mmCIF file of C-alpha atoms in Angstrom:
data_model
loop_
_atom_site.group_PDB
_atom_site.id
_atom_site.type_symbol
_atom_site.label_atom_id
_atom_site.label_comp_id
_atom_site.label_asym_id
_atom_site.label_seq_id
_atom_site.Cartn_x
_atom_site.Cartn_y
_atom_site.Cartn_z
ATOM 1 C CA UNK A 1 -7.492 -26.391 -29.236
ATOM 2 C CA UNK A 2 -5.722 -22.895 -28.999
ATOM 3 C CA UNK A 3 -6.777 -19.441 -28.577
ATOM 4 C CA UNK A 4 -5.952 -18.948 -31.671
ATOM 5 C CA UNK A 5 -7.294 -21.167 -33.653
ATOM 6 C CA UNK A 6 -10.561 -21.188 -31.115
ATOM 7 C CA UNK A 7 -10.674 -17.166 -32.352
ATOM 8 C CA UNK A 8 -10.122 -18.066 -35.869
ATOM 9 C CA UNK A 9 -13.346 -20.380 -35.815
ATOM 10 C CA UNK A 10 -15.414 -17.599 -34.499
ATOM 11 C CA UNK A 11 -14.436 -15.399 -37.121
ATOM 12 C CA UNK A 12 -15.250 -17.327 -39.455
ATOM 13 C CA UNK A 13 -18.797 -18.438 -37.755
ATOM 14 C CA UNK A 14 -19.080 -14.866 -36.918
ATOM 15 C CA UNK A 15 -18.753 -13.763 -41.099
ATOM 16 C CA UNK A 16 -21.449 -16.588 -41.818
ATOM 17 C CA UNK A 17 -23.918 -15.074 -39.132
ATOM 18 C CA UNK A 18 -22.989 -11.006 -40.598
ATOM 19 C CA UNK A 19 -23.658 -12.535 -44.355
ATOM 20 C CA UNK A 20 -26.899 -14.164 -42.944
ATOM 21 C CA UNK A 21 -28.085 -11.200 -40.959
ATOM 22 C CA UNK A 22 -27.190 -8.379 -43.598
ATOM 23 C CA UNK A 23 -29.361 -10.964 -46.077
ATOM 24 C CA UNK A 24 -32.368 -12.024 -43.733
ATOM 25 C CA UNK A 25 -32.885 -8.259 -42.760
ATOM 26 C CA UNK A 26 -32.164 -5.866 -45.515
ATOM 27 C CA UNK A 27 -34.098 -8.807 -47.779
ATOM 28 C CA UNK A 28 -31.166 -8.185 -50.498
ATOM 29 C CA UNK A 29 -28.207 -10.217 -51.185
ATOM 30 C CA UNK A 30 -26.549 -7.034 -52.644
ATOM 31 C CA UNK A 31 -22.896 -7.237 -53.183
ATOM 32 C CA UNK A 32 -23.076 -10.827 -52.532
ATOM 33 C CA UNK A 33 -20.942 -13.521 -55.175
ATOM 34 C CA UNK A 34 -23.182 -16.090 -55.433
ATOM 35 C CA UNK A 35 -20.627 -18.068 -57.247
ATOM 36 C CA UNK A 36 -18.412 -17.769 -53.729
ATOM 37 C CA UNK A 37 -20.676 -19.117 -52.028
ATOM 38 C CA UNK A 38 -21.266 -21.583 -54.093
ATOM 39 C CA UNK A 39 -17.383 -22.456 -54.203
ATOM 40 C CA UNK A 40 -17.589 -22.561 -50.007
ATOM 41 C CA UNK A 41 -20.460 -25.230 -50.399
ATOM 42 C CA UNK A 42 -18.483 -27.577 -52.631
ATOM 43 C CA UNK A 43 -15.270 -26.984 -50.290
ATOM 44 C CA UNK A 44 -17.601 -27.998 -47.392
ATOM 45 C CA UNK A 45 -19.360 -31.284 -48.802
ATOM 46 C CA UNK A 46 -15.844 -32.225 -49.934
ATOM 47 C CA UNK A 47 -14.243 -31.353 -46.246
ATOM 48 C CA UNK A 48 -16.636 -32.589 -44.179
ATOM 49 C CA UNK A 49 -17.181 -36.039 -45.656
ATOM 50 C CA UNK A 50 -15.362 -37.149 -42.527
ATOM 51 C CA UNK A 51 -18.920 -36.348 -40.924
ATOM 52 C CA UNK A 52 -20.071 -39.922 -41.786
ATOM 53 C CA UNK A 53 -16.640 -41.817 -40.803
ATOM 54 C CA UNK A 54 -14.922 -40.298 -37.679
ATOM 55 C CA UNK A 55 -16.179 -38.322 -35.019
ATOM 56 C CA UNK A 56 -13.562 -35.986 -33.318
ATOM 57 C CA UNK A 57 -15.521 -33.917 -30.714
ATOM 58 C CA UNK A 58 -18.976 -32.175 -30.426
ATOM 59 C CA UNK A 59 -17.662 -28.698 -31.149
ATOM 60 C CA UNK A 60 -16.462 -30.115 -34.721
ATOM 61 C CA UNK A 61 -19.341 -31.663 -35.532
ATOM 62 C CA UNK A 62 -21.378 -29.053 -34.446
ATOM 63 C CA UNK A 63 -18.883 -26.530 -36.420
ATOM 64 C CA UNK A 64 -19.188 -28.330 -39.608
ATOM 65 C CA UNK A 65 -23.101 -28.764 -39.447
ATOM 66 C CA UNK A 66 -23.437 -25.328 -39.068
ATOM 67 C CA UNK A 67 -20.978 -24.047 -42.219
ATOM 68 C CA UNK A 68 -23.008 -26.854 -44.474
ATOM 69 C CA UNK A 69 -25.951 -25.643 -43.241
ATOM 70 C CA UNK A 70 -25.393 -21.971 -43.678
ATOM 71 C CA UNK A 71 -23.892 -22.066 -46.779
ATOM 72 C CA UNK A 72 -26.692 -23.838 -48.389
ATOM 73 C CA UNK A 73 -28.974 -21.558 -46.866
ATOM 74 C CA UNK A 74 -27.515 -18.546 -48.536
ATOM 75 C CA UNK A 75 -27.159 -19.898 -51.749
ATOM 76 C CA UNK A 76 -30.785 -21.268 -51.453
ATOM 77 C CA UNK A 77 -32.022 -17.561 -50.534
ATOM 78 C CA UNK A 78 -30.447 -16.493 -53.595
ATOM 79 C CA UNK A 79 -31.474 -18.591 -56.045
ATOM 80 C CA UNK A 80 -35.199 -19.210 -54.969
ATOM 81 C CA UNK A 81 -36.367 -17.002 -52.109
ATOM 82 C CA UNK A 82 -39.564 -14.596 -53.933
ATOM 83 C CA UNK A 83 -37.595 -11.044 -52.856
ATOM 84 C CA UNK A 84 -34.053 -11.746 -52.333
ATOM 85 C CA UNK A 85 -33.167 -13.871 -55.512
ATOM 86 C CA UNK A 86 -34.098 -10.536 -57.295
ATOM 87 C CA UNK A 87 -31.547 -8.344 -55.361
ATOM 88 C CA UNK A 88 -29.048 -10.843 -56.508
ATOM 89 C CA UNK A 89 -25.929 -9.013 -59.285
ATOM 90 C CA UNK A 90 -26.640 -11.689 -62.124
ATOM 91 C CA UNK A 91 -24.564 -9.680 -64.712
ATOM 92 C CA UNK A 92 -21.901 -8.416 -61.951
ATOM 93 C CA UNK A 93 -20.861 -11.679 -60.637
ATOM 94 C CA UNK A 94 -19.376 -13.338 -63.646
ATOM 95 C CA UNK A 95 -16.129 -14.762 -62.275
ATOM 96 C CA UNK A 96 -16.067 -18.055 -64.210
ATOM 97 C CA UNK A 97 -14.997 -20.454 -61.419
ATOM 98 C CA UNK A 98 -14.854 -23.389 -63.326
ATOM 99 C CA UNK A 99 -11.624 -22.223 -64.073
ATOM 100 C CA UNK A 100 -10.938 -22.605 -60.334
ATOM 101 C CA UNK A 101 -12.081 -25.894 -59.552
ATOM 102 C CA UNK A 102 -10.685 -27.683 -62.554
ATOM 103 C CA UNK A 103 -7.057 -26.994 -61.373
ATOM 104 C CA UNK A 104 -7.871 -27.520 -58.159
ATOM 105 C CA UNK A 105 -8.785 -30.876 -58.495
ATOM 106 C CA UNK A 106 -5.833 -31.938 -61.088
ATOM 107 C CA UNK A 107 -3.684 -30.480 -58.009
ATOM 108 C CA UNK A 108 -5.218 -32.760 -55.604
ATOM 109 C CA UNK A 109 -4.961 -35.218 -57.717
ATOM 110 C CA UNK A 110 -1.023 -35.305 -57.839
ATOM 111 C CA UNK A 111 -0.551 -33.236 -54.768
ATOM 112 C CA UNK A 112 -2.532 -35.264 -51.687
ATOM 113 C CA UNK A 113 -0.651 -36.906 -48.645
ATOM 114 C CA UNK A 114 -2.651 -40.293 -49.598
ATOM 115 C CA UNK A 115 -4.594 -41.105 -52.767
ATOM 116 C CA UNK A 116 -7.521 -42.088 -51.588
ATOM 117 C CA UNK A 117 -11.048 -40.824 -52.940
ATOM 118 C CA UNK A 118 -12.024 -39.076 -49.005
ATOM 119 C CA UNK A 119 -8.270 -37.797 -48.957
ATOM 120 C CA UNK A 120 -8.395 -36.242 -52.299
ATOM 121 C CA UNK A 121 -11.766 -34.861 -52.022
ATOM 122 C CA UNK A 122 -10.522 -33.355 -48.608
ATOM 123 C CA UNK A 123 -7.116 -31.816 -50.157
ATOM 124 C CA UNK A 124 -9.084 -30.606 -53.615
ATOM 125 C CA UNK A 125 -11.513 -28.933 -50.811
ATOM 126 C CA UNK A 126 -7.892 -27.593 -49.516
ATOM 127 C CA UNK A 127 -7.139 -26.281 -52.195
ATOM 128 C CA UNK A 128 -10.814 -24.342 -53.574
ATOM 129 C CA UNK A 129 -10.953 -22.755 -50.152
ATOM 130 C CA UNK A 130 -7.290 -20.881 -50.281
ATOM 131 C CA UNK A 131 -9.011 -19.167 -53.910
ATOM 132 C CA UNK A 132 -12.770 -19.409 -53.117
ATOM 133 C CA UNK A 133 -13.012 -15.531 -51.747
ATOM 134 C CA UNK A 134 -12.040 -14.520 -55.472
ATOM 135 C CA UNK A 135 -15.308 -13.964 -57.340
ATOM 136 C CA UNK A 136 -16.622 -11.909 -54.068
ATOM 137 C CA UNK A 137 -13.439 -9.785 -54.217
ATOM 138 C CA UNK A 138 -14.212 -9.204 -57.947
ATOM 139 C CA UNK A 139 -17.678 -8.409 -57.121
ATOM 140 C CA UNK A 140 -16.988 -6.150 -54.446
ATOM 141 C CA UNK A 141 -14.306 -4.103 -56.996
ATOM 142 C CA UNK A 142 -17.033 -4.051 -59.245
ATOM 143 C CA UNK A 143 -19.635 -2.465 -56.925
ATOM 144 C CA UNK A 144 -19.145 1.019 -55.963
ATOM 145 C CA UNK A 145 -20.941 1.339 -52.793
ATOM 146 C CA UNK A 146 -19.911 -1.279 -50.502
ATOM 147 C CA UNK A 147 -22.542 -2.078 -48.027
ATOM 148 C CA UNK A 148 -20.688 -1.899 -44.540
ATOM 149 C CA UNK A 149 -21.828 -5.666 -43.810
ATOM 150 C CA UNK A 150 -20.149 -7.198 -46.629
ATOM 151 C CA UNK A 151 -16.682 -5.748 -45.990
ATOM 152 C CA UNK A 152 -17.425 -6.770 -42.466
ATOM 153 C CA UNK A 153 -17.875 -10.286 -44.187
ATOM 154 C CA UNK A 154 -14.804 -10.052 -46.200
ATOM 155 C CA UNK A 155 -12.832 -8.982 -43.271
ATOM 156 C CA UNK A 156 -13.910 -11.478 -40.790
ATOM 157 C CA UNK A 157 -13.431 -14.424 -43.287
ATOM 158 C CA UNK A 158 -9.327 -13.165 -43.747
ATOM 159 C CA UNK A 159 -9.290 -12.401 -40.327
ATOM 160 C CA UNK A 160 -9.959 -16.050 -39.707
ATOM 161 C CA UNK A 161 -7.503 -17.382 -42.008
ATOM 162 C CA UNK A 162 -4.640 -15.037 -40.619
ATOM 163 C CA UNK A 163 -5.778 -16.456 -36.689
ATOM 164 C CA UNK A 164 -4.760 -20.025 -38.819
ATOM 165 C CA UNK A 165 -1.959 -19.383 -39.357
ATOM 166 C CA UNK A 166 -1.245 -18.094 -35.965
ATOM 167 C CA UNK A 167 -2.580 -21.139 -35.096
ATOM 168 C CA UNK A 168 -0.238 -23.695 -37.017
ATOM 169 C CA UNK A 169 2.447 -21.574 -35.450
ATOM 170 C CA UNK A 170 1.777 -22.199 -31.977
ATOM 171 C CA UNK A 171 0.883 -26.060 -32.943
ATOM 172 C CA UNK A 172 4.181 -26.330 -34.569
ATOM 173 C CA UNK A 173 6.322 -25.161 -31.689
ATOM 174 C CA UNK A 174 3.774 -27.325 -29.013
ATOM 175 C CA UNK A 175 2.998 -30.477 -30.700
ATOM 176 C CA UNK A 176 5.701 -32.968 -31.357
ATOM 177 C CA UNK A 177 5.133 -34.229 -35.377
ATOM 178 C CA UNK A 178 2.543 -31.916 -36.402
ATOM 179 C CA UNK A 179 2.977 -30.916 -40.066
ATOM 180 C CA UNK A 180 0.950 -30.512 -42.771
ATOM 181 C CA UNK A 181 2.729 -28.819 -45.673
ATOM 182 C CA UNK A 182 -0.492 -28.543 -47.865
ATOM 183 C CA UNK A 183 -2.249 -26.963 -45.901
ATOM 184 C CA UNK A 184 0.249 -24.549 -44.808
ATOM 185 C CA UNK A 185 1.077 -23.397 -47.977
ATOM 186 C CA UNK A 186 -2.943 -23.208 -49.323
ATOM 187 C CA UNK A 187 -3.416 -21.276 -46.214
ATOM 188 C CA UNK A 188 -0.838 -18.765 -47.143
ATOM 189 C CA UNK A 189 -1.792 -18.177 -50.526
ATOM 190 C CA UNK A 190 -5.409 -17.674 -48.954
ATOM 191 C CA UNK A 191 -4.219 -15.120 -46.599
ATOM 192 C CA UNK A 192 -1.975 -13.116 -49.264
ATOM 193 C CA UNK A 193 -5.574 -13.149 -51.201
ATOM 194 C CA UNK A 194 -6.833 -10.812 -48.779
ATOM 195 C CA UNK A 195 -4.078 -8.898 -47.775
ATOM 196 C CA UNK A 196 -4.904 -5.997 -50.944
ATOM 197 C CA UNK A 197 -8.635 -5.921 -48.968
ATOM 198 C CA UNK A 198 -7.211 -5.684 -45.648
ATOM 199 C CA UNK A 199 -5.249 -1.925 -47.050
ATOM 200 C CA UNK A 200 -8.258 -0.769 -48.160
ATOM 201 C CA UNK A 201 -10.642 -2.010 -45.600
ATOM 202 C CA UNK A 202 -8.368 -0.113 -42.901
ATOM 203 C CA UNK A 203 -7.746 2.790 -45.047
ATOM 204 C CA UNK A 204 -11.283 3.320 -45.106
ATOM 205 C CA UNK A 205 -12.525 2.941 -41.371
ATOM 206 C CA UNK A 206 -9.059 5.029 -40.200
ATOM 207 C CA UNK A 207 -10.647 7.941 -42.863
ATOM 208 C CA UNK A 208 -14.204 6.933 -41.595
ATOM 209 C CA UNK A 209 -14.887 6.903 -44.857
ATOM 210 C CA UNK A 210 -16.634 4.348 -47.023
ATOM 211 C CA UNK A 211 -15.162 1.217 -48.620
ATOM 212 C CA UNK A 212 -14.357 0.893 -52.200
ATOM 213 C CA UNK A 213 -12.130 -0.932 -54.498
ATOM 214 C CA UNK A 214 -9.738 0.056 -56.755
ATOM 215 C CA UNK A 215 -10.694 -1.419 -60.239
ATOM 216 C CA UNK B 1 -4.600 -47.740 -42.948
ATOM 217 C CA UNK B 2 -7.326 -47.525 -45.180
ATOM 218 C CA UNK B 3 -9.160 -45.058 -42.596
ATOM 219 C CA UNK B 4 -6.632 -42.047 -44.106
ATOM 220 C CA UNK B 5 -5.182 -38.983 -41.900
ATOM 221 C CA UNK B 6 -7.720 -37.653 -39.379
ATOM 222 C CA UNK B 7 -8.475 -33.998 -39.963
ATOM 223 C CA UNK B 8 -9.004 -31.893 -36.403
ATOM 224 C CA UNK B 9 -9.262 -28.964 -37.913
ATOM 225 C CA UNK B 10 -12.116 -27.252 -39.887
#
């Protein structure tokens, strides 16, 4: 474990709990892609399968119950809690992500390091992940008043990926025969994802003024 | 073999 991938893990905890907060208090799930989420729960159940056959230290485990946990918290909010479900941009959030994860599984399907059904399901969840953020980047372009808690969401969640990459830097130069292509590559395409929101989300808080989206 | 490549990252 790194700083930097020890930061990047924060981040990304530290998006879940903003997304959870901004939900629990305002009671609205505003500018929220339910279909992202929804993307991040498959990528976790997939991931963290490993859960049930090898145990690598308390802070992963711990890590991973949390993001399953989380995740299917927010997507149960917004589908079935009385107020929030109603806050929830039905006809806004259309991105049709089948269209993501049928790729994404043909790719692991040819493209995994061993074809196994845990090792595929792990490299398909590889591969969701690095295009997951797209139907809440859509959603956010679409809505014209950006809440300041989901950008802070956004930007926490690339800020984690870019601290990954960092990361695999630092473990490539330290550790002996670390590699791992796939997820090098996924990871970069993830990161370029956000670097459009990154512009604007700095453009905006160097004006002080509010964030919004080119369409 | 049959255990697969352990992941220690998240």
């Amino acid at each position: 474990m790194n700083i930097f991938r020890l930061a990047g893990d924060m981040m990304h905890l530290f998006s879940i709990i903003v997304l959870l907060l901004k939900i629990n208090a305002t009671r609205s799930c505003r500018g929220v892609s339910l279909k992202t989420q929804e993307l991040y729960a498959i990528v976790f159940v997939c991931r963290y399968l490993d859960l049930f056959t090898s145990f690598i230290s308390l802070y992963n485990t711990t890590m991973k119950l949390i993001f399953l946990l989380s995740t299917f918290t927010i997507i149960y909010w917004m589908r079935f809690h009385k107020v929030i479900r109603v806050t929830y941009d039905r006809e806004q959030d259309t991105f049709r992500y089948q269209f993501l994860i049928l790729p994404c599984f043909l790719l692991a399907l040819v493209l995994n390091n061993e074809f196994s059904a845990m090792e595929v399901l792990w490299t398909f969840s590889i591969y969701l992940e690095a295009v997951a953020i797209l139907p809440q980047l859509v959603l956010l372009q679409r809505t014209n008043n950006i809440d300041n808690l989901t950008g802070n969401y956004v930007f926490l969640l690339g800020s984690y990926r870019a601290l990954y990459i960092l990361n695999w830097i630092y473990r490539f130069m330290t550790e002996p025969n670390y590699r791992q292509y796939l997820v090098w590559i996924s990871g970069i395409v993830q990161t370029i994802v956000y670097i459009d929101f990154f512009y604007y989300y700095i453009r905006s808080w160097r004006n002080n003024e509010k964030l919004s989206l080119p369409a | 073999p049959g255990e697969g490549p352990v992941h220690d990252e998240l």
